[in-house]
mmCIF file of N, CA and C and ligand atoms in Angstrom:
data_model
loop_
_atom_site.group_PDB
_atom_site.id
_atom_site.type_symbol
_atom_site.label_atom_id
_atom_site.label_comp_id
_atom_site.label_asym_id
_atom_site.label_seq_id
_atom_site.Cartn_x
_atom_site.Cartn_y
_atom_site.Cartn_z
ATOM 1 N N MET A 13 42.071 46.427 101.338
ATOM 2 C CA MET A 13 42.474 47.265 100.095
ATOM 3 C C MET A 13 43.104 48.415 100.295
ATOM 4 N N ILE A 14 44.561 48.591 99.716
ATOM 5 C CA ILE A 14 45.127 49.892 99.605
ATOM 6 C C ILE A 14 44.931 50.606 98.354
ATOM 7 N N ALA A 15 44.604 52.109 98.424
ATOM 8 C CA ALA A 15 44.637 53.027 97.229
ATOM 9 C C ALA A 15 45.858 53.384 97.182
ATOM 10 N N ILE A 16 46.648 53.269 95.801
ATOM 11 C CA ILE A 16 47.871 54.041 95.645
ATOM 12 C C ILE A 16 47.920 55.011 94.567
ATOM 13 N N GLY A 17 48.379 56.115 94.199
ATOM 14 C CA GLY A 17 48.482 56.939 93.419
ATOM 15 C C GLY A 17 49.671 57.971 93.307
ATOM 16 N N SER A 18 49.972 58.441 92.325
ATOM 17 C CA SER A 18 51.081 59.499 92.243
ATOM 18 C C SER A 18 51.001 60.414 91.075
ATOM 19 N N ASP A 19 51.644 61.528 91.038
ATOM 20 C CA ASP A 19 51.899 61.986 89.495
ATOM 21 C C ASP A 19 53.332 61.762 89.105
ATOM 22 N N HIS A 20 53.731 62.225 88.086
ATOM 23 C CA HIS A 20 54.902 61.918 87.451
ATOM 24 C C HIS A 20 56.197 61.994 88.321
ATOM 25 N N GLY A 21 56.064 62.917 89.286
ATOM 26 C CA GLY A 21 57.288 63.456 90.004
ATOM 27 C C GLY A 21 57.377 62.194 91.310
ATOM 28 N N GLY A 22 56.474 61.196 91.199
ATOM 29 C CA GLY A 22 56.287 60.217 92.482
ATOM 30 C C GLY A 22 55.969 58.798 91.551
ATOM 31 N N PHE A 23 55.941 58.929 90.102
ATOM 32 C CA PHE A 23 55.870 57.599 89.634
ATOM 33 C C PHE A 23 56.812 56.426 89.704
ATOM 34 N N GLU A 24 58.050 56.987 89.784
ATOM 35 C CA GLU A 24 58.816 55.733 89.982
ATOM 36 C C GLU A 24 58.982 55.273 91.667
ATOM 37 N N LEU A 25 58.855 55.935 92.512
ATOM 38 C CA LEU A 25 58.882 55.748 93.888
ATOM 39 C C LEU A 25 57.308 54.792 93.921
ATOM 40 N N LYS A 26 56.334 55.240 93.465
ATOM 41 C CA LYS A 26 55.039 54.312 93.510
ATOM 42 C C LYS A 26 55.255 52.962 93.038
ATOM 43 N N GLU A 27 55.834 52.770 91.692
ATOM 44 C CA GLU A 27 56.210 51.516 91.387
ATOM 45 C C GLU A 27 57.036 50.590 92.412
ATOM 46 N N LYS A 28 58.024 51.393 92.961
ATOM 47 C CA LYS A 28 58.900 50.539 93.716
ATOM 48 C C LYS A 28 57.977 49.956 95.112
ATOM 49 N N ILE A 29 57.106 51.019 95.648
ATOM 50 C CA ILE A 29 56.056 50.686 96.802
ATOM 51 C C ILE A 29 55.142 49.647 96.243
ATOM 52 N N LYS A 30 54.579 49.551 95.014
ATOM 53 C CA LYS A 30 53.596 48.726 94.619
ATOM 54 C C LYS A 30 54.176 47.010 94.762
ATOM 55 N N LYS A 31 55.639 47.030 94.166
ATOM 56 C CA LYS A 31 56.333 45.787 94.429
ATOM 57 C C LYS A 31 56.544 45.307 95.805
ATOM 58 N N HIS A 32 56.759 46.529 96.663
ATOM 59 C CA HIS A 32 56.770 46.206 98.047
ATOM 60 C C HIS A 32 55.529 45.546 98.803
ATOM 61 N N LEU A 33 54.422 46.081 98.355
ATOM 62 C CA LEU A 33 52.889 45.490 98.747
ATOM 63 C C LEU A 33 52.834 44.199 98.181
ATOM 64 N N GLU A 34 53.296 43.968 97.060
ATOM 65 C CA GLU A 34 53.086 42.727 96.253
ATOM 66 C C GLU A 34 53.913 41.611 97.326
ATOM 67 N N ASP A 35 55.116 42.147 97.695
ATOM 68 C CA ASP A 35 55.972 41.185 98.247
ATOM 69 C C ASP A 35 55.473 40.849 99.626
ATOM 70 N N ARG A 36 54.640 41.808 100.313
ATOM 71 C CA ARG A 36 54.035 41.580 101.427
ATOM 72 C C ARG A 36 52.846 40.870 101.394
ATOM 73 N N GLY A 37 52.345 40.609 100.207
ATOM 74 C CA GLY A 37 51.004 39.951 100.059
ATOM 75 C C GLY A 37 50.003 40.922 100.140
ATOM 76 N N LEU A 38 49.849 42.141 100.121
ATOM 77 C CA LEU A 38 49.010 43.306 100.342
ATOM 78 C C LEU A 38 48.172 43.629 99.108
ATOM 79 N N GLU A 39 46.714 43.544 98.971
ATOM 80 C CA GLU A 39 46.090 44.027 97.826
ATOM 81 C C GLU A 39 46.031 45.658 97.477
ATOM 82 N N TYR A 40 46.389 45.962 96.482
ATOM 83 C CA TYR A 40 46.298 47.474 96.276
ATOM 84 C C TYR A 40 45.371 47.830 94.938
ATOM 85 N N ARG A 41 44.818 49.312 94.895
ATOM 86 C CA ARG A 41 44.267 49.551 93.540
ATOM 87 C C ARG A 41 45.132 50.776 93.229
ATOM 88 N N ASP A 42 45.551 50.726 91.952
ATOM 89 C CA ASP A 42 46.488 51.966 91.423
ATOM 90 C C ASP A 42 45.556 52.942 90.688
ATOM 91 N N TYR A 43 45.296 54.032 91.119
ATOM 92 C CA TYR A 43 44.814 55.059 90.495
ATOM 93 C C TYR A 43 45.655 55.909 89.730
ATOM 94 N N GLY A 44 46.713 55.719 89.151
ATOM 95 C CA GLY A 44 47.561 56.453 88.289
ATOM 96 C C GLY A 44 48.534 57.322 89.091
ATOM 97 N N THR A 45 49.294 58.045 88.107
ATOM 98 C CA THR A 45 49.641 58.090 86.739
ATOM 99 C C THR A 45 50.309 56.714 86.507
ATOM 100 N N PHE A 46 50.310 56.555 85.195
ATOM 101 C CA PHE A 46 50.734 55.155 84.625
ATOM 102 C C PHE A 46 52.106 55.251 83.879
ATOM 103 N N SER A 47 52.619 56.574 84.089
ATOM 104 C CA SER A 47 53.895 56.621 83.467
ATOM 105 C C SER A 47 54.683 57.978 83.949
ATOM 106 N N ASP A 48 55.823 58.224 83.339
ATOM 107 C CA ASP A 48 56.445 59.374 83.812
ATOM 108 C C ASP A 48 56.138 60.842 82.932
ATOM 109 N N ALA A 49 55.046 60.646 82.353
ATOM 110 C CA ALA A 49 54.866 61.801 81.350
ATOM 111 C C ALA A 49 54.120 62.949 82.544
ATOM 112 N N SER A 50 54.302 64.015 82.197
ATOM 113 C CA SER A 50 53.860 65.337 83.058
ATOM 114 C C SER A 50 52.359 65.317 83.367
ATOM 115 N N VAL A 51 51.679 65.101 84.501
ATOM 116 C CA VAL A 51 50.358 65.152 84.751
ATOM 117 C C VAL A 51 50.103 66.166 85.902
ATOM 118 N N ASP A 52 48.933 66.346 86.282
ATOM 119 C CA ASP A 52 48.699 67.083 87.650
ATOM 120 C C ASP A 52 48.475 66.444 88.698
ATOM 121 N N TYR A 53 49.066 66.883 89.758
ATOM 122 C CA TYR A 53 49.029 66.080 91.115
ATOM 123 C C TYR A 53 47.508 65.910 91.540
ATOM 124 N N PRO A 54 46.951 67.023 91.639
ATOM 125 C CA PRO A 54 45.291 66.965 92.212
ATOM 126 C C PRO A 54 44.427 66.129 91.805
ATOM 127 N N THR A 55 44.525 65.544 90.400
ATOM 128 C CA THR A 55 43.715 64.439 89.765
ATOM 129 C C THR A 55 43.936 63.036 90.820
ATOM 130 N N TYR A 56 45.186 62.995 90.997
ATOM 131 C CA TYR A 56 45.591 61.686 91.797
ATOM 132 C C TYR A 56 45.304 61.543 93.167
ATOM 133 N N GLY A 57 45.585 62.927 93.702
ATOM 134 C CA GLY A 57 45.300 63.123 95.295
ATOM 135 C C GLY A 57 43.974 62.830 95.447
ATOM 136 N N ILE A 58 42.859 63.726 94.521
ATOM 137 C CA ILE A 58 41.366 63.588 94.993
ATOM 138 C C ILE A 58 40.870 62.144 94.530
ATOM 139 N N ALA A 59 41.522 61.389 93.505
ATOM 140 C CA ALA A 59 40.798 60.218 93.337
ATOM 141 C C ALA A 59 41.176 59.268 94.321
ATOM 142 N N VAL A 60 42.393 59.095 95.237
ATOM 143 C CA VAL A 60 42.940 58.403 96.005
ATOM 144 C C VAL A 60 42.227 58.686 97.157
ATOM 145 N N GLY A 61 41.986 60.088 97.746
ATOM 146 C CA GLY A 61 41.241 60.542 98.477
ATOM 147 C C GLY A 61 39.669 60.079 98.709
ATOM 148 N N GLU A 62 39.288 60.175 97.502
ATOM 149 C CA GLU A 62 37.830 59.739 97.297
ATOM 150 C C GLU A 62 37.570 58.396 97.571
ATOM 151 N N ALA A 63 38.365 57.474 96.929
ATOM 152 C CA ALA A 63 38.285 55.936 97.424
ATOM 153 C C ALA A 63 38.577 55.633 98.685
ATOM 154 N N VAL A 64 39.324 56.505 99.544
ATOM 155 C CA VAL A 64 39.520 56.091 100.941
ATOM 156 C C VAL A 64 38.117 56.739 101.852
ATOM 157 N N ALA A 65 37.825 57.938 101.100
ATOM 158 C CA ALA A 65 36.716 58.556 102.087
ATOM 159 C C ALA A 65 35.300 57.853 101.539
ATOM 160 N N ARG A 66 35.012 57.052 100.777
ATOM 161 C CA ARG A 66 33.963 56.294 100.427
ATOM 162 C C ARG A 66 34.273 54.811 100.775
ATOM 163 N N GLY A 67 35.454 54.370 101.530
ATOM 164 C CA GLY A 67 35.143 53.070 102.122
ATOM 165 C C GLY A 67 35.738 52.101 101.059
ATOM 166 N N GLU A 68 36.034 52.461 100.052
ATOM 167 C CA GLU A 68 36.347 51.543 98.833
ATOM 168 C C GLU A 68 37.895 51.074 99.366
ATOM 169 N N CYS A 69 38.567 51.747 99.650
ATOM 170 C CA CYS A 69 39.955 51.319 100.412
ATOM 171 C C CYS A 69 40.035 51.753 101.736
ATOM 172 N N GLU A 70 40.980 51.053 102.398
ATOM 173 C CA GLU A 70 40.843 51.273 103.881
ATOM 174 C C GLU A 70 41.974 52.380 104.149
ATOM 175 N N LYS A 71 42.947 52.481 103.457
ATOM 176 C CA LYS A 71 44.241 53.141 103.526
ATOM 177 C C LYS A 71 44.541 53.646 102.106
ATOM 178 N N GLY A 72 45.287 54.746 102.133
ATOM 179 C CA GLY A 72 45.930 55.098 100.654
ATOM 180 C C GLY A 72 47.382 55.812 100.998
ATOM 181 N N ILE A 73 48.092 55.393 99.812
ATOM 182 C CA ILE A 73 49.400 55.903 99.528
ATOM 183 C C ILE A 73 49.656 56.858 98.310
ATOM 184 N N LEU A 74 50.424 58.081 98.611
ATOM 185 C CA LEU A 74 50.368 59.042 97.634
ATOM 186 C C LEU A 74 51.775 59.559 97.513
ATOM 187 N N VAL A 75 52.156 59.785 96.144
ATOM 188 C CA VAL A 75 53.483 60.312 95.883
ATOM 189 C C VAL A 75 53.492 61.462 94.914
ATOM 190 N N CYS A 76 54.111 62.405 95.360
ATOM 191 C CA CYS A 76 54.395 63.547 94.122
ATOM 192 C C CYS A 76 55.973 63.948 94.368
ATOM 193 N N GLY A 77 56.120 64.899 93.487
ATOM 194 C CA GLY A 77 57.613 65.285 93.987
ATOM 195 C C GLY A 77 58.140 65.558 95.227
ATOM 196 N N THR A 78 57.387 66.554 95.985
ATOM 197 C CA THR A 78 57.347 66.856 97.544
ATOM 198 C C THR A 78 56.604 65.930 98.516
ATOM 199 N N GLY A 79 55.592 65.594 97.851
ATOM 200 C CA GLY A 79 54.511 64.897 98.838
ATOM 201 C C GLY A 79 53.586 65.942 99.172
ATOM 202 N N ILE A 80 53.924 67.276 98.891
ATOM 203 C CA ILE A 80 53.058 68.087 99.483
ATOM 204 C C ILE A 80 51.795 68.550 98.598
ATOM 205 N N GLY A 81 52.152 68.778 97.499
ATOM 206 C CA GLY A 81 50.946 69.273 96.892
ATOM 207 C C GLY A 81 49.718 68.051 96.721
ATOM 208 N N ILE A 82 50.396 66.996 96.461
ATOM 209 C CA ILE A 82 49.060 65.813 96.548
ATOM 210 C C ILE A 82 48.594 65.474 97.835
ATOM 211 N N SER A 83 49.249 65.680 99.041
ATOM 212 C CA SER A 83 48.605 65.914 100.283
ATOM 213 C C SER A 83 47.476 67.237 100.580
ATOM 214 N N ILE A 84 48.021 68.118 99.891
ATOM 215 C CA ILE A 84 47.096 69.277 100.104
ATOM 216 C C ILE A 84 45.639 68.912 99.310
ATOM 217 N N ALA A 85 45.924 68.389 98.132
ATOM 218 C CA ALA A 85 44.619 68.066 97.164
ATOM 219 C C ALA A 85 43.910 66.895 98.020
ATOM 220 N N ALA A 86 44.492 66.029 98.797
ATOM 221 C CA ALA A 86 43.637 64.816 99.258
ATOM 222 C C ALA A 86 42.985 65.345 100.650
ATOM 223 N N ASN A 87 43.682 66.078 101.102
ATOM 224 C CA ASN A 87 43.105 66.861 102.437
ATOM 225 C C ASN A 87 41.837 67.711 102.363
ATOM 226 N N LYS A 88 41.551 67.916 100.849
ATOM 227 C CA LYS A 88 40.281 68.544 100.430
ATOM 228 C C LYS A 88 39.104 67.699 100.580
ATOM 229 N N VAL A 89 39.356 66.267 100.593
ATOM 230 C CA VAL A 89 38.415 65.450 100.575
ATOM 231 C C VAL A 89 37.728 65.069 101.755
ATOM 232 N N LYS A 90 36.372 65.280 102.102
ATOM 233 C CA LYS A 90 35.973 64.917 103.572
ATOM 234 C C LYS A 90 36.306 63.655 104.151
ATOM 235 N N GLY A 91 36.870 63.730 105.041
ATOM 236 C CA GLY A 91 36.889 62.374 105.923
ATOM 237 C C GLY A 91 38.694 61.869 105.752
ATOM 238 N N VAL A 92 39.223 62.737 104.770
ATOM 239 C CA VAL A 92 40.717 62.302 104.530
ATOM 240 C C VAL A 92 41.353 63.037 105.701
ATOM 241 N N ARG A 93 42.382 62.350 106.160
ATOM 242 C CA ARG A 93 43.464 62.744 107.154
ATOM 243 C C ARG A 93 44.924 62.235 106.444
ATOM 244 N N ALA A 94 45.324 63.127 105.468
ATOM 245 C CA ALA A 94 46.666 62.837 104.662
ATOM 246 C C ALA A 94 47.980 63.430 105.339
ATOM 247 N N ALA A 95 48.960 62.415 105.999
ATOM 248 C CA ALA A 95 49.962 62.984 106.276
ATOM 249 C C ALA A 95 51.220 62.768 105.366
ATOM 250 N N CYS A 96 51.875 64.116 105.250
ATOM 251 C CA CYS A 96 53.034 63.985 104.406
ATOM 252 C C CYS A 96 54.128 63.817 105.264
ATOM 253 N N CYS A 97 54.827 62.737 105.156
ATOM 254 C CA CYS A 97 56.127 62.442 105.819
ATOM 255 C C CYS A 97 57.459 62.027 105.176
ATOM 256 N N SER A 98 58.461 62.366 105.754
ATOM 257 C CA SER A 98 59.864 62.162 105.035
ATOM 258 C C SER A 98 60.534 61.296 106.271
ATOM 259 N N ASP A 99 60.027 61.107 107.316
ATOM 260 C CA ASP A 99 60.829 60.283 108.728
ATOM 261 C C ASP A 99 59.651 59.194 109.089
ATOM 262 N N THR A 100 60.568 58.199 109.645
ATOM 263 C CA THR A 100 59.663 57.120 110.531
ATOM 264 C C THR A 100 58.791 57.515 111.586
ATOM 265 N N PHE A 101 59.649 58.494 112.161
ATOM 266 C CA PHE A 101 59.079 58.978 113.747
ATOM 267 C C PHE A 101 57.456 59.355 113.358
ATOM 268 N N SER A 102 57.678 60.544 112.343
ATOM 269 C CA SER A 102 56.202 61.323 111.848
ATOM 270 C C SER A 102 55.120 59.929 111.380
ATOM 271 N N ALA A 103 55.730 59.191 110.495
ATOM 272 C CA ALA A 103 55.020 58.131 110.088
ATOM 273 C C ALA A 103 54.212 57.294 111.037
ATOM 274 N N ARG A 104 55.078 56.769 112.130
ATOM 275 C CA ARG A 104 54.487 56.215 113.508
ATOM 276 C C ARG A 104 53.310 57.003 114.133
ATOM 277 N N TYR A 105 53.919 58.226 114.581
ATOM 278 C CA TYR A 105 52.890 59.016 115.290
ATOM 279 C C TYR A 105 51.398 59.612 114.521
ATOM 280 N N THR A 106 51.758 59.915 113.309
ATOM 281 C CA THR A 106 50.510 60.082 112.498
ATOM 282 C C THR A 106 49.475 59.021 112.506
ATOM 283 N N ARG A 107 49.973 57.708 112.811
ATOM 284 C CA ARG A 107 48.666 56.524 112.986
ATOM 285 C C ARG A 107 48.305 56.722 114.191
ATOM 286 N N MET A 108 49.343 56.483 115.320
ATOM 287 C CA MET A 108 48.984 56.663 116.682
ATOM 288 C C MET A 108 48.427 58.017 117.246
ATOM 289 N N HIS A 109 48.491 58.979 116.516
ATOM 290 C CA HIS A 109 47.731 60.479 117.323
ATOM 291 C C HIS A 109 46.866 60.878 116.229
ATOM 292 N N ASN A 110 47.080 60.597 114.895
ATOM 293 C CA ASN A 110 46.116 61.541 114.047
ATOM 294 C C ASN A 110 45.121 60.497 113.340
ATOM 295 N N ASP A 111 45.406 59.130 113.429
ATOM 296 C CA ASP A 111 44.607 58.228 112.470
ATOM 297 C C ASP A 111 44.772 58.491 111.403
ATOM 298 N N ALA A 112 45.690 58.774 110.914
ATOM 299 C CA ALA A 112 46.114 59.217 109.137
ATOM 300 C C ALA A 112 45.645 58.035 108.578
ATOM 301 N N ASN A 113 44.603 58.494 107.523
ATOM 302 C CA ASN A 113 44.303 57.370 106.466
ATOM 303 C C ASN A 113 44.965 57.411 105.035
ATOM 304 N N ILE A 114 45.708 58.317 104.962
ATOM 305 C CA ILE A 114 46.622 58.631 103.796
ATOM 306 C C ILE A 114 48.082 58.798 104.130
ATOM 307 N N ILE A 115 49.222 58.189 103.589
ATOM 308 C CA ILE A 115 50.615 58.860 103.587
ATOM 309 C C ILE A 115 50.900 59.325 102.346
ATOM 310 N N CYS A 116 51.644 60.427 102.392
ATOM 311 C CA CYS A 116 52.094 61.165 101.242
ATOM 312 C C CYS A 116 53.487 61.217 101.177
ATOM 313 N N MET A 117 54.347 61.190 100.110
ATOM 314 C CA MET A 117 55.624 61.178 100.385
ATOM 315 C C MET A 117 56.177 61.911 99.124
ATOM 316 N N GLY A 118 57.300 62.440 99.301
ATOM 317 C CA GLY A 118 58.118 63.184 98.083
ATOM 318 C C GLY A 118 58.815 62.063 97.250
ATOM 319 N N GLY A 119 58.755 61.792 96.184
ATOM 320 C CA GLY A 119 59.621 60.826 95.319
ATOM 321 C C GLY A 119 60.916 61.506 95.099
ATOM 322 N N ARG A 120 61.115 62.873 95.270
ATOM 323 C CA ARG A 120 62.107 63.807 95.046
ATOM 324 C C ARG A 120 62.903 64.124 96.294
ATOM 325 N N VAL A 121 62.198 63.571 97.411
ATOM 326 C CA VAL A 121 62.715 63.913 98.806
ATOM 327 C C VAL A 121 63.348 62.361 99.674
ATOM 328 N N VAL A 122 62.493 61.330 99.369
ATOM 329 C CA VAL A 122 62.962 60.341 100.197
ATOM 330 C C VAL A 122 63.369 59.520 99.182
ATOM 331 N N GLY A 123 64.254 58.602 99.525
ATOM 332 C CA GLY A 123 64.938 57.218 98.898
ATOM 333 C C GLY A 123 63.822 55.997 99.044
ATOM 334 N N PRO A 124 64.215 55.162 98.406
ATOM 335 C CA PRO A 124 63.040 54.187 98.202
ATOM 336 C C PRO A 124 63.159 53.175 99.669
ATOM 337 N N GLY A 125 64.254 53.184 100.066
ATOM 338 C CA GLY A 125 64.440 52.218 101.352
ATOM 339 C C GLY A 125 63.758 53.006 102.538
ATOM 340 N N LEU A 126 64.152 54.296 102.780
ATOM 341 C CA LEU A 126 63.073 55.025 103.677
ATOM 342 C C LEU A 126 61.773 55.178 103.565
ATOM 343 N N ALA A 127 61.434 55.146 102.329
ATOM 344 C CA ALA A 127 59.817 55.345 101.867
ATOM 345 C C ALA A 127 59.191 53.868 102.118
ATOM 346 N N ILE A 128 59.943 52.825 102.011
ATOM 347 C CA ILE A 128 59.152 51.606 102.260
ATOM 348 C C ILE A 128 59.207 51.664 103.750
ATOM 349 N N ASP A 129 59.964 51.924 104.603
ATOM 350 C CA ASP A 129 60.007 51.966 106.036
ATOM 351 C C ASP A 129 58.965 52.574 106.447
ATOM 352 N N ILE A 130 58.537 54.104 105.799
ATOM 353 C CA ILE A 130 57.504 54.632 106.194
ATOM 354 C C ILE A 130 56.290 54.001 106.001
ATOM 355 N N VAL A 131 56.088 53.224 104.745
ATOM 356 C CA VAL A 131 54.796 52.823 104.450
ATOM 357 C C VAL A 131 54.470 51.489 105.399
ATOM 358 N N ASP A 132 55.247 50.990 105.816
ATOM 359 C CA ASP A 132 55.457 49.781 106.639
ATOM 360 C C ASP A 132 54.773 50.148 107.893
ATOM 361 N N LEU A 133 55.385 51.337 108.409
ATOM 362 C CA LEU A 133 54.845 52.018 109.754
ATOM 363 C C LEU A 133 53.531 52.465 109.581
ATOM 364 N N PHE A 134 53.069 53.020 108.430
ATOM 365 C CA PHE A 134 51.905 53.535 108.428
ATOM 366 C C PHE A 134 50.853 52.488 108.396
ATOM 367 N N LEU A 135 51.151 51.351 107.637
ATOM 368 C CA LEU A 135 50.181 50.256 107.444
ATOM 369 C C LEU A 135 49.897 49.473 108.846
ATOM 370 N N ASP A 136 50.877 49.481 109.535
ATOM 371 C CA ASP A 136 51.140 48.432 110.683
ATOM 372 C C ASP A 136 51.036 49.149 112.193
ATOM 373 N N THR A 137 51.087 50.395 112.144
ATOM 374 C CA THR A 137 50.772 50.974 113.583
ATOM 375 C C THR A 137 49.479 51.409 113.743
ATOM 376 N N PRO A 138 48.902 50.960 114.753
ATOM 377 C CA PRO A 138 47.347 51.117 115.483
ATOM 378 C C PRO A 138 47.246 52.622 116.003
ATOM 379 N N PHE A 139 45.994 52.893 115.682
ATOM 380 C CA PHE A 139 45.636 54.520 116.250
ATOM 381 C C PHE A 139 45.329 54.069 117.884
ATOM 382 N N GLU A 140 45.915 55.265 118.962
ATOM 383 C CA GLU A 140 45.859 55.097 120.147
ATOM 384 C C GLU A 140 44.458 55.464 120.534
ATOM 385 N N GLY A 141 43.594 56.144 119.901
ATOM 386 C CA GLY A 141 42.361 56.342 120.501
ATOM 387 C C GLY A 141 42.612 57.299 121.674
ATOM 388 N N GLY A 142 41.651 57.277 122.738
ATOM 389 C CA GLY A 142 41.488 58.117 123.687
ATOM 390 C C GLY A 142 41.486 59.499 123.638
ATOM 391 N N ARG A 143 42.430 60.278 123.930
ATOM 392 C CA ARG A 143 42.357 61.831 123.881
ATOM 393 C C ARG A 143 42.468 62.133 122.447
ATOM 394 N N HIS A 144 43.142 61.280 121.604
ATOM 395 C CA HIS A 144 43.592 61.810 120.309
ATOM 396 C C HIS A 144 41.938 61.462 119.475
ATOM 397 N N GLN A 145 41.123 60.656 119.906
ATOM 398 C CA GLN A 145 39.952 60.618 119.052
ATOM 399 C C GLN A 145 39.095 61.715 119.060
ATOM 400 N N ARG A 146 39.353 62.485 120.414
ATOM 401 C CA ARG A 146 38.420 63.893 120.597
ATOM 402 C C ARG A 146 38.807 64.841 119.916
ATOM 403 N N ARG A 147 40.267 64.746 119.478
ATOM 404 C CA ARG A 147 40.935 65.780 118.618
ATOM 405 C C ARG A 147 40.482 65.603 117.405
ATOM 406 N N ILE A 148 40.385 64.310 116.717
ATOM 407 C CA ILE A 148 40.004 63.903 115.309
ATOM 408 C C ILE A 148 38.381 64.238 115.401
ATOM 409 N N ASP A 149 37.525 64.250 116.273
ATOM 410 C CA ASP A 149 36.279 64.418 116.457
ATOM 411 C C ASP A 149 36.333 66.025 115.978
ATOM 412 N N MET A 150 36.954 66.765 116.484
ATOM 413 C CA MET A 150 37.066 68.137 116.536
ATOM 414 C C MET A 150 36.752 68.476 115.068
ATOM 415 N N ILE A 151 38.009 67.838 114.281
ATOM 416 C CA ILE A 151 38.250 68.100 113.025
ATOM 417 C C ILE A 151 36.906 67.731 112.207
ATOM 418 N N THR A 152 36.317 66.447 112.571
ATOM 419 C CA THR A 152 35.454 65.863 111.453
ATOM 420 C C THR A 152 34.101 66.857 111.912
ATOM 421 N N GLU A 153 34.097 67.012 112.972
ATOM 422 C CA GLU A 153 32.871 68.276 113.469
ATOM 423 C C GLU A 153 32.721 69.551 112.528
ATOM 424 N N TYR A 154 33.798 69.906 112.356
ATOM 425 C CA TYR A 154 34.238 71.039 111.479
ATOM 426 C C TYR A 154 33.877 70.934 109.944
ATOM 427 N N GLU A 155 34.397 69.526 109.567
ATOM 428 C CA GLU A 155 33.953 69.170 108.329
ATOM 429 C C GLU A 155 32.826 69.194 107.836
ATOM 430 N N ASN A 156 31.969 68.836 108.727
ATOM 431 C CA ASN A 156 30.453 68.357 108.821
ATOM 432 C C ASN A 156 29.615 69.534 108.895
ATOM 433 N N LYS A 157 30.158 70.835 109.351
ATOM 434 C CA LYS A 157 29.717 71.852 109.312
ATOM 435 C C LYS A 157 29.322 72.653 107.925
ATOM 436 N N LYS A 158 30.410 72.387 107.000
ATOM 437 C CA LYS A 158 30.631 73.041 106.027
ATOM 438 C C LYS A 158 29.865 72.767 105.089
HETATM 439 C C1 RB5 B 3 55.637 68.492 89.920
HETATM 440 O O1 RB5 B 3 56.699 69.071 88.959
HETATM 441 C C2 RB5 B 3 55.573 68.690 91.157
HETATM 442 O O2 RB5 B 3 55.065 70.182 91.250
HETATM 443 C C3 RB5 B 3 54.786 67.938 92.102
HETATM 444 O O3 RB5 B 3 55.139 66.739 92.004
HETATM 445 C C4 RB5 B 3 54.735 68.402 93.466
HETATM 446 O O4 RB5 B 3 56.062 68.379 94.246
HETATM 447 C C5 RB5 B 3 53.682 69.265 94.278
HETATM 448 O O5 RB5 B 3 53.746 69.490 95.010
#
């Protein structure tokens, strides 16, 4: 199950990504927003972050205007590794090296074609483990101290 969410700045792109997930036969849960009316991005970043951190969803997709605000919000949830990406190289490597569990994009930054390539790389690229696991463990250890 994939968690998906956006604010108004990402609403249109979120709907296009949902259609793509449906075309791929992938199940998702939409945490809103459900229209292009102005809302606050932390609501959706935290909701998707919590769904992933609780294990209800394996991965998350978030969209706001830039992808930045909603990634900052999601990254406040313990256990979340949310990566804001506008290119395919970063999308691939944030899975291989960071084991990112949420991808964030800007609906005002990337077009729908690029966004869908980014989503596919995020969903399909495995984590490499090895030395990268040690680095993630350092982040988790810091989180657990708080
Ligand atoms: C909303 O106008 C905009 O600030 C938001 O979508 C996002 O870009 C924040 O980082």
